[in-house]
Amino acid sequence: MAPATEFQGSFLSRISIRRNQIISMDVNHEQELEELDYFQKHVSDRLSELISSPPYTTSSSSQPSDPILSIPWLQNLLDVFTSCEAEFKGVILSTAQISKSPSLERVLSEMLERILKALDICNAVVSGIDSVRQSRRLAEIAVTALKQRPLCDGSVRRAKRALTNLVVGLNGDVKDRSNGSGSSSNQQRTTFRSWSFGPRSNVTVAGGSSSHVSKTWSSTKQIQGMVANLVLPRGGEASGPAMAVYIMSSVMALVMWVLVSAVPCQTSNVLVAPLQLPKHQSWAGAAVNIQERVGEEMKRKEKRFGFGCGGLMEEMQRMEKIGLSLLEFTERFRFPAEETEEEDVAEKVEEMDEICRGMEVGLEDLQRQVREVFHGLVRSRLEIVSLLDQAQAI
């Protein structure tokens, strides 16, 4: 029989080990809470920047905030997304023992599927920006023609042809749906993209010209797929890494939805408010505000066409409004034009020219930024796959 002192020593040793394990667990959980709180605050602060006006200042150099859905605003949106994604990876990659958390492993696997859909959308947006660039070229043709002085029948006819194609092009998605989804022009325009990658494929497409897309592909369906199983964590998961996955997935879905709303993409009917978010959380409140603001723009366009559609980019809407006004002028033009009417046209032409100049650089920068987001998502996906593989090997 073992001496009592030896048994007591062994028992006390086990108690000490257990106590140290509990302390270690408490420390790890506190660290997770701190990281989650910081991540939520970061997301809230960055999203709030997109919808808040700059503080009042008496400085004459102060500039108004960029209009929502304008090219600069969309660039800021992508900057915010990239920033949030970097912070998210810092939270997740520092999380230990994923193998001991099946729920976290599950939500990360679901996130991999969301990233695939986001990659599809990035490619669609890159292609959509090309179509916006074509609209800008048509607007430039009209501007050049209407700057001729004195205005003559020939220059007005050139402007009319360009403006007709411009207005049709800006509402190409509407036209396609009015004539049925099988429009040959739509098929030709969208036959050169190929997405929907396999679960762990080596994704390298980034708006490449050699790819193609199925006629049944829809950016709206991709958004629906991204939010279909997006469920707010409950209980203990609400204070752990699974919450960070939920927040980042929500931000990713929101950003992709805004891009689809702003840039003409192959789609059926853009959803007005795809995300159901917990408004009591600060980050979610900021996201809901963005969703509501974009939804308001969508409803305005819906009143005109009877259904929700994309192409809400602020510059496109201004271009369409001016283009319609100038088109009306070309239809009633008789040489020589009245002086007052010619002055009114000159003012609209100058505004259209200003839009074109801004879009020339802005579209190129926006397209480059979408490609950067694409490649950043590819890297994030590979890192998550590697993390899951390491957890399974434990």
mmCIF file of C-alpha atoms in Angstrom:
data_model
loop_
_atom_site.group_PDB
_atom_site.id
_atom_site.type_symbol
_atom_site.label_atom_id
_atom_site.label_comp_id
_atom_site.label_asym_id
_atom_site.label_seq_id
_atom_site.Cartn_x
_atom_site.Cartn_y
_atom_site.Cartn_z
ATOM 1 C CA MET A 1 0.000 0.000 0.000
ATOM 2 C CA ALA A 2 1.399 3.400 -1.062
ATOM 3 C CA PRO A 3 2.220 5.828 1.731
ATOM 4 C CA ALA A 4 -0.416 8.495 2.391
ATOM 5 C CA THR A 5 2.087 11.267 1.658
ATOM 6 C CA GLU A 6 2.760 9.817 -1.835
ATOM 7 C CA PHE A 7 -1.002 9.595 -2.619
ATOM 8 C CA GLN A 8 -1.581 13.119 -1.352
ATOM 9 C CA GLY A 9 1.330 14.417 -3.460
ATOM 10 C CA SER A 10 -0.035 12.768 -6.595
ATOM 11 C CA PHE A 11 -3.560 14.084 -5.907
ATOM 12 C CA LEU A 12 -2.320 17.621 -5.262
ATOM 13 C CA SER A 13 -0.224 17.445 -8.432
ATOM 14 C CA ARG A 14 -3.309 16.565 -10.517
ATOM 15 C CA ILE A 15 -5.245 19.434 -8.927
ATOM 16 C CA SER A 16 -2.411 21.832 -9.751
ATOM 17 C CA ILE A 17 -2.292 20.686 -13.398
ATOM 18 C CA ARG A 18 -6.075 21.034 -13.704
ATOM 19 C CA ARG A 19 -5.951 24.503 -12.142
ATOM 20 C CA ASN A 20 -3.252 25.576 -14.617
ATOM 21 C CA GLN A 21 -5.350 24.222 -17.517
ATOM 22 C CA ILE A 22 -8.385 26.211 -16.372
ATOM 23 C CA ILE A 23 -6.283 29.364 -15.997
ATOM 24 C CA SER A 24 -4.848 28.799 -19.484
ATOM 25 C CA MET A 25 -8.346 28.337 -20.924
ATOM 26 C CA ASP A 26 -9.536 31.506 -19.213
ATOM 27 C CA VAL A 27 -6.571 33.478 -20.573
ATOM 28 C CA ASN A 28 -7.156 32.147 -24.116
ATOM 29 C CA HIS A 29 -10.859 32.973 -23.916
ATOM 30 C CA GLU A 30 -10.133 36.491 -22.682
ATOM 31 C CA GLN A 31 -7.691 36.947 -25.540
ATOM 32 C CA GLU A 32 -10.327 35.746 -28.013
ATOM 33 C CA LEU A 33 -12.843 38.210 -26.554
ATOM 34 C CA GLU A 34 -10.376 41.090 -26.826
ATOM 35 C CA GLU A 35 -9.552 40.221 -30.438
ATOM 36 C CA LEU A 36 -13.231 39.860 -31.312
ATOM 37 C CA ASP A 37 -14.112 43.185 -29.664
ATOM 38 C CA TYR A 38 -11.299 44.934 -31.517
ATOM 39 C CA PHE A 39 -12.359 43.354 -34.820
ATOM 40 C CA GLN A 40 -15.993 44.386 -34.353
ATOM 41 C CA LYS A 41 -14.961 47.949 -33.521
ATOM 42 C CA HIS A 42 -12.666 48.065 -36.538
ATOM 43 C CA VAL A 43 -15.446 46.890 -38.863
ATOM 44 C CA SER A 44 -17.917 49.336 -37.308
ATOM 45 C CA ASP A 45 -15.545 52.292 -37.600
ATOM 46 C CA ARG A 46 -14.561 51.551 -41.202
ATOM 47 C CA LEU A 47 -18.121 50.957 -42.417
ATOM 48 C CA SER A 48 -19.311 54.103 -40.657
ATOM 49 C CA GLU A 49 -16.752 56.117 -42.633
ATOM 50 C CA LEU A 50 -18.664 55.266 -45.806
ATOM 51 C CA ILE A 51 -21.947 56.805 -44.698
ATOM 52 C CA SER A 52 -20.935 59.637 -42.387
ATOM 53 C CA SER A 53 -20.268 63.171 -43.563
ATOM 54 C CA PRO A 54 -16.921 64.744 -42.671
ATOM 55 C CA PRO A 55 -16.955 66.880 -39.512
ATOM 56 C CA TYR A 56 -17.860 70.538 -39.915
ATOM 57 C CA THR A 57 -14.876 72.707 -40.638
ATOM 58 C CA THR A 58 -14.407 76.333 -41.613
ATOM 59 C CA SER A 59 -11.463 75.497 -43.855
ATOM 60 C CA SER A 60 -12.055 76.525 -47.450
ATOM 61 C CA SER A 61 -10.094 73.449 -48.593
ATOM 62 C CA SER A 62 -12.578 71.007 -47.076
ATOM 63 C CA GLN A 63 -14.254 68.749 -49.625
ATOM 64 C CA PRO A 64 -17.738 67.215 -49.457
ATOM 65 C CA SER A 65 -17.958 63.465 -49.040
ATOM 66 C CA ASP A 66 -18.127 61.357 -52.199
ATOM 67 C CA PRO A 67 -21.699 60.589 -53.333
ATOM 68 C CA ILE A 68 -22.795 57.058 -52.495
ATOM 69 C CA LEU A 69 -22.197 54.590 -55.356
ATOM 70 C CA SER A 70 -19.853 57.010 -57.126
ATOM 71 C CA ILE A 71 -16.536 55.625 -58.353
ATOM 72 C CA PRO A 72 -14.511 57.213 -55.489
ATOM 73 C CA TRP A 73 -17.063 55.893 -52.971
ATOM 74 C CA LEU A 74 -16.807 52.373 -54.443
ATOM 75 C CA GLN A 75 -13.028 52.600 -54.205
ATOM 76 C CA ASN A 76 -13.358 53.557 -50.537
ATOM 77 C CA LEU A 77 -15.707 50.590 -50.070
ATOM 78 C CA LEU A 78 -13.076 48.213 -51.440
ATOM 79 C CA ASP A 79 -10.422 49.820 -49.220
ATOM 80 C CA VAL A 80 -12.659 49.172 -46.213
ATOM 81 C CA PHE A 81 -13.203 45.567 -47.277
ATOM 82 C CA THR A 82 -9.464 44.957 -47.678
ATOM 83 C CA SER A 83 -8.795 46.480 -44.262
ATOM 84 C CA CYS A 84 -11.481 44.351 -42.583
ATOM 85 C CA GLU A 85 -10.212 41.226 -44.306
ATOM 86 C CA ALA A 86 -6.675 41.831 -43.006
ATOM 87 C CA GLU A 87 -7.950 42.225 -39.436
ATOM 88 C CA PHE A 88 -10.124 39.136 -39.805
ATOM 89 C CA LYS A 89 -7.177 36.979 -40.830
ATOM 90 C CA GLY A 90 -5.303 38.236 -37.784
ATOM 91 C CA VAL A 91 -8.140 36.965 -35.561
ATOM 92 C CA ILE A 92 -8.640 33.603 -37.264
ATOM 93 C CA LEU A 93 -5.020 32.675 -37.894
ATOM 94 C CA SER A 94 -4.230 33.276 -34.209
ATOM 95 C CA THR A 95 -7.029 30.934 -33.110
ATOM 96 C CA ALA A 96 -5.649 27.623 -31.831
ATOM 97 C CA GLN A 97 -7.194 24.147 -31.723
ATOM 98 C CA ILE A 98 -9.736 24.448 -34.542
ATOM 99 C CA SER A 99 -9.947 20.665 -34.454
ATOM 100 C CA LYS A 100 -11.541 20.976 -30.998
ATOM 101 C CA SER A 101 -14.223 23.316 -32.354
ATOM 102 C CA PRO A 102 -16.314 21.523 -34.996
ATOM 103 C CA SER A 103 -18.625 24.532 -35.287
ATOM 104 C CA LEU A 104 -15.716 26.816 -36.220
ATOM 105 C CA GLU A 105 -14.464 24.273 -38.731
ATOM 106 C CA ARG A 106 -17.953 24.140 -40.243
ATOM 107 C CA VAL A 107 -18.386 27.924 -40.592
ATOM 108 C CA LEU A 108 -14.900 28.249 -42.088
ATOM 109 C CA SER A 109 -15.766 25.572 -44.659
ATOM 110 C CA GLU A 110 -18.938 27.499 -45.496
ATOM 111 C CA MET A 111 -16.851 30.637 -45.846
ATOM 112 C CA LEU A 112 -14.706 28.913 -48.456
ATOM 113 C CA GLU A 113 -17.831 28.477 -50.580
ATOM 114 C CA ARG A 114 -18.773 32.135 -50.100
ATOM 115 C CA ILE A 115 -15.335 33.199 -51.262
ATOM 116 C CA LEU A 116 -15.800 31.181 -54.462
ATOM 117 C CA LYS A 117 -19.010 33.064 -55.168
ATOM 118 C CA ALA A 118 -17.289 36.368 -54.389
ATOM 119 C CA LEU A 119 -14.566 35.481 -56.899
ATOM 120 C CA ASP A 120 -17.244 34.886 -59.529
ATOM 121 C CA ILE A 121 -18.731 38.295 -58.782
ATOM 122 C CA CYS A 122 -15.347 40.037 -58.942
ATOM 123 C CA ASN A 123 -14.848 38.640 -62.437
ATOM 124 C CA ALA A 124 -18.329 39.785 -63.451
ATOM 125 C CA VAL A 125 -17.648 43.270 -62.102
ATOM 126 C CA VAL A 126 -14.333 43.501 -63.987
ATOM 127 C CA SER A 127 -16.195 42.647 -67.181
ATOM 128 C CA GLY A 128 -19.020 45.029 -66.266
ATOM 129 C CA ILE A 129 -16.564 47.899 -65.868
ATOM 130 C CA ASP A 130 -15.466 47.245 -69.460
ATOM 131 C CA SER A 131 -19.060 47.810 -70.586
ATOM 132 C CA VAL A 132 -19.212 51.065 -68.590
ATOM 133 C CA ARG A 133 -15.998 52.134 -70.295
ATOM 134 C CA GLN A 134 -17.680 51.568 -73.653
ATOM 135 C CA SER A 135 -20.548 53.828 -72.553
ATOM 136 C CA ARG A 136 -18.016 56.506 -71.702
ATOM 137 C CA ARG A 137 -16.566 56.290 -75.223
ATOM 138 C CA LEU A 138 -20.030 56.839 -76.707
ATOM 139 C CA ALA A 139 -20.542 59.839 -74.448
ATOM 140 C CA GLU A 140 -17.207 61.263 -75.602
ATOM 141 C CA ILE A 141 -18.284 60.932 -79.245
ATOM 142 C CA ALA A 142 -21.461 62.870 -78.479
ATOM 143 C CA VAL A 143 -19.526 65.522 -76.552
ATOM 144 C CA THR A 144 -17.065 66.041 -79.414
ATOM 145 C CA ALA A 145 -19.875 66.323 -81.948
ATOM 146 C CA LEU A 146 -21.939 68.775 -79.889
ATOM 147 C CA LYS A 147 -18.936 70.992 -79.195
ATOM 148 C CA GLN A 148 -18.780 71.901 -82.872
ATOM 149 C CA ARG A 149 -19.645 75.543 -83.542
ATOM 150 C CA PRO A 150 -21.837 76.386 -85.204
ATOM 151 C CA LEU A 151 -23.913 73.270 -84.649
ATOM 152 C CA CYS A 152 -24.842 71.712 -87.972
ATOM 153 C CA ASP A 153 -27.004 68.793 -89.069
ATOM 154 C CA GLY A 154 -24.033 66.461 -89.572
ATOM 155 C CA SER A 155 -22.542 66.872 -86.086
ATOM 156 C CA VAL A 156 -25.978 66.619 -84.461
ATOM 157 C CA ARG A 157 -26.685 63.378 -86.349
ATOM 158 C CA ARG A 158 -23.371 61.921 -85.114
ATOM 159 C CA ALA A 159 -24.258 62.941 -81.583
ATOM 160 C CA LYS A 160 -27.733 61.446 -81.907
ATOM 161 C CA ARG A 161 -26.364 58.049 -83.004
ATOM 162 C CA ALA A 162 -23.888 58.000 -80.123
ATOM 163 C CA LEU A 163 -26.472 59.131 -77.562
ATOM 164 C CA THR A 164 -29.008 56.538 -78.736
ATOM 165 C CA ASN A 165 -26.425 53.769 -78.314
ATOM 166 C CA LEU A 166 -25.375 55.275 -74.979
ATOM 167 C CA VAL A 167 -28.883 55.254 -73.499
ATOM 168 C CA VAL A 168 -29.540 51.733 -74.805
ATOM 169 C CA GLY A 169 -26.191 50.553 -73.441
ATOM 170 C CA LEU A 170 -26.726 52.073 -69.999
ATOM 171 C CA ASN A 171 -30.027 50.220 -69.751
ATOM 172 C CA GLY A 172 -28.886 47.090 -71.567
ATOM 173 C CA ASP A 173 -29.823 44.866 -68.629
ATOM 174 C CA VAL A 174 -33.344 46.327 -68.626
ATOM 175 C CA LYS A 175 -33.642 45.898 -72.399
ATOM 176 C CA ASP A 176 -32.520 42.268 -72.222
ATOM 177 C CA ARG A 177 -35.140 41.427 -69.603
ATOM 178 C CA SER A 178 -37.858 43.248 -71.514
ATOM 179 C CA ASN A 179 -37.111 41.131 -74.588
ATOM 180 C CA GLY A 180 -36.496 37.918 -72.665
ATOM 181 C CA SER A 181 -33.326 36.542 -71.147
ATOM 182 C CA GLY A 182 -32.207 35.012 -74.421
ATOM 183 C CA SER A 183 -31.127 38.250 -76.090
ATOM 184 C CA SER A 184 -28.360 37.543 -78.582
ATOM 185 C CA SER A 185 -26.558 40.791 -77.735
ATOM 186 C CA ASN A 186 -26.557 39.845 -74.061
ATOM 187 C CA GLN A 187 -25.278 36.379 -74.864
ATOM 188 C CA GLN A 188 -22.448 37.807 -76.962
ATOM 189 C CA ARG A 189 -21.576 40.307 -74.247
ATOM 190 C CA THR A 190 -21.406 37.701 -71.497
ATOM 191 C CA THR A 191 -20.045 34.659 -73.325
ATOM 192 C CA PHE A 192 -16.442 35.414 -72.450
ATOM 193 C CA ARG A 193 -16.367 34.666 -68.719
ATOM 194 C CA SER A 194 -15.920 31.385 -66.908
ATOM 195 C CA TRP A 195 -16.249 31.024 -63.160
ATOM 196 C CA SER A 196 -17.705 28.813 -60.409
ATOM 197 C CA PHE A 197 -14.514 27.061 -59.368
ATOM 198 C CA GLY A 198 -14.184 23.732 -57.571
ATOM 199 C CA PRO A 199 -13.963 23.473 -53.772
ATOM 200 C CA ARG A 200 -10.165 23.612 -53.567
ATOM 201 C CA SER A 201 -9.205 24.626 -57.077
ATOM 202 C CA ASN A 202 -6.167 26.756 -57.888
ATOM 203 C CA VAL A 203 -8.058 29.912 -58.882
ATOM 204 C CA THR A 204 -6.137 32.082 -61.353
ATOM 205 C CA VAL A 205 -8.848 33.821 -63.397
ATOM 206 C CA ALA A 206 -9.103 37.582 -62.825
ATOM 207 C CA GLY A 207 -11.148 39.008 -65.603
ATOM 208 C CA GLY A 208 -9.202 37.089 -68.219
ATOM 209 C CA SER A 209 -10.364 37.411 -71.804
ATOM 210 C CA SER A 210 -10.132 33.710 -72.614
ATOM 211 C CA SER A 211 -12.908 32.541 -70.292
ATOM 212 C CA HIS A 212 -16.634 32.045 -70.809
ATOM 213 C CA VAL A 213 -19.756 31.875 -68.651
ATOM 214 C CA SER A 214 -22.898 29.813 -68.722
ATOM 215 C CA LYS A 215 -26.013 31.642 -69.902
ATOM 216 C CA THR A 216 -27.684 30.603 -66.643
ATOM 217 C CA TRP A 217 -25.040 32.305 -64.471
ATOM 218 C CA SER A 218 -26.473 35.111 -62.356
ATOM 219 C CA SER A 219 -24.778 37.456 -59.924
ATOM 220 C CA THR A 220 -28.030 37.619 -57.970
ATOM 221 C CA LYS A 221 -27.967 33.839 -57.468
ATOM 222 C CA GLN A 222 -24.394 34.165 -56.215
ATOM 223 C CA ILE A 223 -25.482 36.746 -53.623
ATOM 224 C CA GLN A 224 -28.374 34.501 -52.573
ATOM 225 C CA GLY A 225 -25.928 31.622 -52.173
ATOM 226 C CA MET A 226 -23.627 33.752 -50.030
ATOM 227 C CA VAL A 227 -26.363 34.661 -47.534
ATOM 228 C CA ALA A 228 -28.386 31.407 -47.639
ATOM 229 C CA ASN A 229 -26.695 29.742 -44.645
ATOM 230 C CA LEU A 230 -25.347 32.869 -42.969
ATOM 231 C CA VAL A 231 -26.621 32.415 -39.414
ATOM 232 C CA LEU A 232 -25.806 34.557 -36.382
ATOM 233 C CA PRO A 233 -23.807 32.479 -33.833
ATOM 234 C CA ARG A 234 -25.620 31.714 -30.588
ATOM 235 C CA GLY A 235 -24.588 30.894 -27.046
ATOM 236 C CA GLY A 236 -20.877 30.457 -26.452
ATOM 237 C CA GLU A 237 -20.127 30.768 -30.175
ATOM 238 C CA ALA A 238 -21.293 34.390 -30.098
ATOM 239 C CA SER A 239 -18.181 35.336 -28.134
ATOM 240 C CA GLY A 240 -15.722 33.236 -30.103
ATOM 241 C CA PRO A 241 -14.012 33.054 -33.503
ATOM 242 C CA ALA A 242 -17.226 31.838 -35.172
ATOM 243 C CA MET A 243 -18.612 35.345 -34.611
ATOM 244 C CA ALA A 244 -15.650 36.826 -36.464
ATOM 245 C CA VAL A 245 -16.370 34.486 -39.389
ATOM 246 C CA TYR A 246 -20.016 35.606 -39.392
ATOM 247 C CA ILE A 247 -19.062 39.294 -39.374
ATOM 248 C CA MET A 248 -16.511 38.940 -42.183
ATOM 249 C CA SER A 249 -18.915 36.819 -44.252
ATOM 250 C CA SER A 250 -21.587 39.486 -43.822
ATOM 251 C CA VAL A 251 -19.203 42.260 -44.860
ATOM 252 C CA MET A 252 -18.102 40.241 -47.894
ATOM 253 C CA ALA A 253 -21.708 39.602 -48.961
ATOM 254 C CA LEU A 254 -22.568 43.289 -48.460
ATOM 255 C CA VAL A 255 -19.621 44.502 -50.532
ATOM 256 C CA MET A 256 -20.331 42.053 -53.365
ATOM 257 C CA TRP A 257 -24.006 43.075 -53.378
ATOM 258 C CA VAL A 258 -23.076 46.761 -53.593
ATOM 259 C CA LEU A 259 -20.710 46.062 -56.514
ATOM 260 C CA VAL A 260 -23.415 44.098 -58.348
ATOM 261 C CA SER A 261 -25.855 46.947 -57.721
ATOM 262 C CA ALA A 262 -23.450 49.607 -58.978
ATOM 263 C CA VAL A 263 -21.821 47.916 -61.980
ATOM 264 C CA PRO A 264 -23.828 46.259 -64.785
ATOM 265 C CA CYS A 265 -23.419 42.495 -64.386
ATOM 266 C CA GLN A 266 -25.187 39.476 -65.803
ATOM 267 C CA THR A 267 -28.105 39.209 -63.399
ATOM 268 C CA SER A 268 -31.812 38.564 -63.164
ATOM 269 C CA ASN A 269 -33.147 40.858 -60.457
ATOM 270 C CA VAL A 270 -30.969 42.586 -57.871
ATOM 271 C CA LEU A 271 -32.194 41.979 -54.327
ATOM 272 C CA VAL A 272 -33.139 45.144 -52.443
ATOM 273 C CA ALA A 273 -31.955 43.990 -48.986
ATOM 274 C CA PRO A 274 -30.274 40.562 -49.025
ATOM 275 C CA LEU A 275 -28.779 40.670 -45.514
ATOM 276 C CA GLN A 276 -30.704 40.214 -42.266
ATOM 277 C CA LEU A 277 -28.323 41.639 -39.674
ATOM 278 C CA PRO A 278 -28.454 42.072 -35.876
ATOM 279 C CA LYS A 279 -28.999 45.838 -35.696
ATOM 280 C CA HIS A 280 -28.173 45.974 -31.982
ATOM 281 C CA GLN A 281 -24.500 45.413 -32.793
ATOM 282 C CA SER A 282 -22.591 48.521 -33.865
ATOM 283 C CA TRP A 283 -20.871 46.969 -36.874
ATOM 284 C CA ALA A 284 -24.207 45.596 -38.113
ATOM 285 C CA GLY A 285 -25.892 48.974 -37.667
ATOM 286 C CA ALA A 286 -23.318 50.557 -39.994
ATOM 287 C CA ALA A 287 -23.778 47.743 -42.525
ATOM 288 C CA VAL A 288 -27.566 48.120 -42.412
ATOM 289 C CA ASN A 289 -27.227 51.857 -43.061
ATOM 290 C CA ILE A 290 -25.214 51.167 -46.200
ATOM 291 C CA GLN A 291 -27.710 48.524 -47.309
ATOM 292 C CA GLU A 292 -30.623 50.912 -46.775
ATOM 293 C CA ARG A 293 -28.946 53.778 -48.632
ATOM 294 C CA VAL A 294 -28.175 51.580 -51.642
ATOM 295 C CA GLY A 295 -31.678 50.116 -51.414
ATOM 296 C CA GLU A 296 -33.145 53.619 -51.689
ATOM 297 C CA GLU A 297 -31.219 54.205 -54.916
ATOM 298 C CA MET A 298 -32.417 50.862 -56.213
ATOM 299 C CA LYS A 299 -36.056 51.643 -55.446
ATOM 300 C CA ARG A 300 -35.819 54.928 -57.352
ATOM 301 C CA LYS A 301 -34.664 53.086 -60.445
ATOM 302 C CA GLU A 302 -37.224 50.337 -59.840
ATOM 303 C CA LYS A 303 -40.022 52.934 -60.082
ATOM 304 C CA ARG A 304 -38.863 53.744 -63.597
ATOM 305 C CA PHE A 305 -38.571 50.171 -64.888
ATOM 306 C CA GLY A 306 -40.882 48.130 -62.667
ATOM 307 C CA PHE A 307 -38.185 45.854 -61.200
ATOM 308 C CA GLY A 308 -34.863 46.073 -59.405
ATOM 309 C CA CYS A 309 -31.785 46.287 -61.588
ATOM 310 C CA GLY A 310 -28.094 47.158 -61.423
ATOM 311 C CA GLY A 311 -26.145 49.970 -63.020
ATOM 312 C CA LEU A 312 -26.619 52.310 -60.059
ATOM 313 C CA MET A 313 -23.136 53.806 -60.329
ATOM 314 C CA GLU A 314 -23.622 57.524 -59.654
ATOM 315 C CA GLU A 315 -21.686 58.596 -62.743
ATOM 316 C CA MET A 316 -23.780 56.280 -64.929
ATOM 317 C CA GLN A 317 -27.018 57.730 -63.614
ATOM 318 C CA ARG A 318 -25.824 61.294 -64.231
ATOM 319 C CA MET A 319 -24.617 60.303 -67.685
ATOM 320 C CA GLU A 320 -27.997 58.761 -68.495
ATOM 321 C CA LYS A 321 -29.910 61.823 -67.295
ATOM 322 C CA ILE A 322 -27.807 64.224 -69.360
ATOM 323 C CA GLY A 323 -27.754 61.824 -72.305
ATOM 324 C CA LEU A 324 -31.561 61.695 -72.430
ATOM 325 C CA SER A 325 -31.757 65.479 -72.316
ATOM 326 C CA LEU A 326 -29.223 65.863 -75.135
ATOM 327 C CA LEU A 327 -30.960 63.143 -77.145
ATOM 328 C CA GLU A 328 -34.210 65.101 -76.957
ATOM 329 C CA PHE A 329 -32.351 68.141 -78.249
ATOM 330 C CA THR A 330 -30.923 66.211 -81.243
ATOM 331 C CA GLU A 331 -34.393 64.955 -82.147
ATOM 332 C CA ARG A 332 -35.897 68.440 -82.344
ATOM 333 C CA PHE A 333 -32.820 70.211 -83.717
ATOM 334 C CA ARG A 334 -33.285 72.508 -86.694
ATOM 335 C CA PHE A 335 -30.429 74.505 -88.174
ATOM 336 C CA PRO A 336 -29.615 77.101 -87.061
ATOM 337 C CA ALA A 337 -30.107 76.491 -83.331
ATOM 338 C CA GLU A 338 -31.476 79.256 -81.144
ATOM 339 C CA GLU A 339 -28.839 81.000 -79.064
ATOM 340 C CA THR A 340 -30.466 80.272 -75.699
ATOM 341 C CA GLU A 341 -30.922 76.599 -76.570
ATOM 342 C CA GLU A 342 -27.357 76.360 -77.786
ATOM 343 C CA GLU A 343 -26.120 77.791 -74.471
ATOM 344 C CA ASP A 344 -28.218 75.286 -72.524
ATOM 345 C CA VAL A 345 -26.816 72.427 -74.610
ATOM 346 C CA ALA A 346 -23.258 73.721 -74.139
ATOM 347 C CA GLU A 347 -23.745 73.611 -70.361
ATOM 348 C CA LYS A 348 -24.971 69.997 -70.473
ATOM 349 C CA VAL A 349 -22.160 69.014 -72.845
ATOM 350 C CA GLU A 350 -19.597 70.472 -70.445
ATOM 351 C CA GLU A 351 -21.105 68.485 -67.569
ATOM 352 C CA MET A 352 -21.029 65.298 -69.651
ATOM 353 C CA ASP A 353 -17.401 66.017 -70.578
ATOM 354 C CA GLU A 354 -16.539 66.414 -66.896
ATOM 355 C CA ILE A 355 -18.124 63.048 -66.112
ATOM 356 C CA CYS A 356 -16.171 61.387 -68.939
ATOM 357 C CA ARG A 357 -12.855 62.833 -67.733
ATOM 358 C CA GLY A 358 -13.496 61.590 -64.209
ATOM 359 C CA MET A 359 -14.481 58.133 -65.408
ATOM 360 C CA GLU A 360 -11.425 57.771 -67.643
ATOM 361 C CA VAL A 361 -9.073 57.425 -64.686
ATOM 362 C CA GLY A 362 -11.645 56.322 -62.116
ATOM 363 C CA LEU A 363 -12.819 53.222 -63.996
ATOM 364 C CA GLU A 364 -9.264 52.041 -64.567
ATOM 365 C CA ASP A 365 -8.410 52.436 -60.880
ATOM 366 C CA LEU A 366 -11.652 50.768 -59.798
ATOM 367 C CA GLN A 367 -11.076 47.807 -62.112
ATOM 368 C CA ARG A 368 -7.525 47.401 -60.828
ATOM 369 C CA GLN A 369 -8.806 47.510 -57.254
ATOM 370 C CA VAL A 370 -11.433 44.827 -57.931
ATOM 371 C CA ARG A 371 -8.673 42.615 -59.347
ATOM 372 C CA GLU A 372 -6.634 43.211 -56.182
ATOM 373 C CA VAL A 373 -9.623 42.197 -54.059
ATOM 374 C CA PHE A 374 -9.955 39.076 -56.223
ATOM 375 C CA HIS A 375 -6.346 38.038 -55.615
ATOM 376 C CA GLY A 376 -6.629 38.912 -51.924
ATOM 377 C CA LEU A 377 -9.630 36.581 -51.631
ATOM 378 C CA VAL A 378 -7.682 33.826 -53.381
ATOM 379 C CA ARG A 379 -4.881 34.191 -50.822
ATOM 380 C CA SER A 380 -7.336 34.243 -47.913
ATOM 381 C CA ARG A 381 -8.994 31.106 -49.193
ATOM 382 C CA LEU A 382 -5.678 29.279 -49.457
ATOM 383 C CA GLU A 383 -4.789 30.317 -45.903
ATOM 384 C CA ILE A 384 -8.128 29.059 -44.560
ATOM 385 C CA VAL A 385 -7.725 25.764 -46.440
ATOM 386 C CA SER A 386 -4.241 25.386 -44.950
ATOM 387 C CA LEU A 387 -5.587 26.161 -41.469
ATOM 388 C CA LEU A 388 -8.328 23.513 -41.815
ATOM 389 C CA ASP A 389 -5.839 20.949 -43.122
ATOM 390 C CA GLN A 390 -3.552 21.551 -40.132
ATOM 391 C CA ALA A 391 -6.480 21.189 -37.742
ATOM 392 C CA GLN A 392 -7.501 17.873 -39.296
ATOM 393 C CA ALA A 393 -3.926 16.613 -38.930
ATOM 394 C CA ILE A 394 -3.896 17.221 -35.179
#
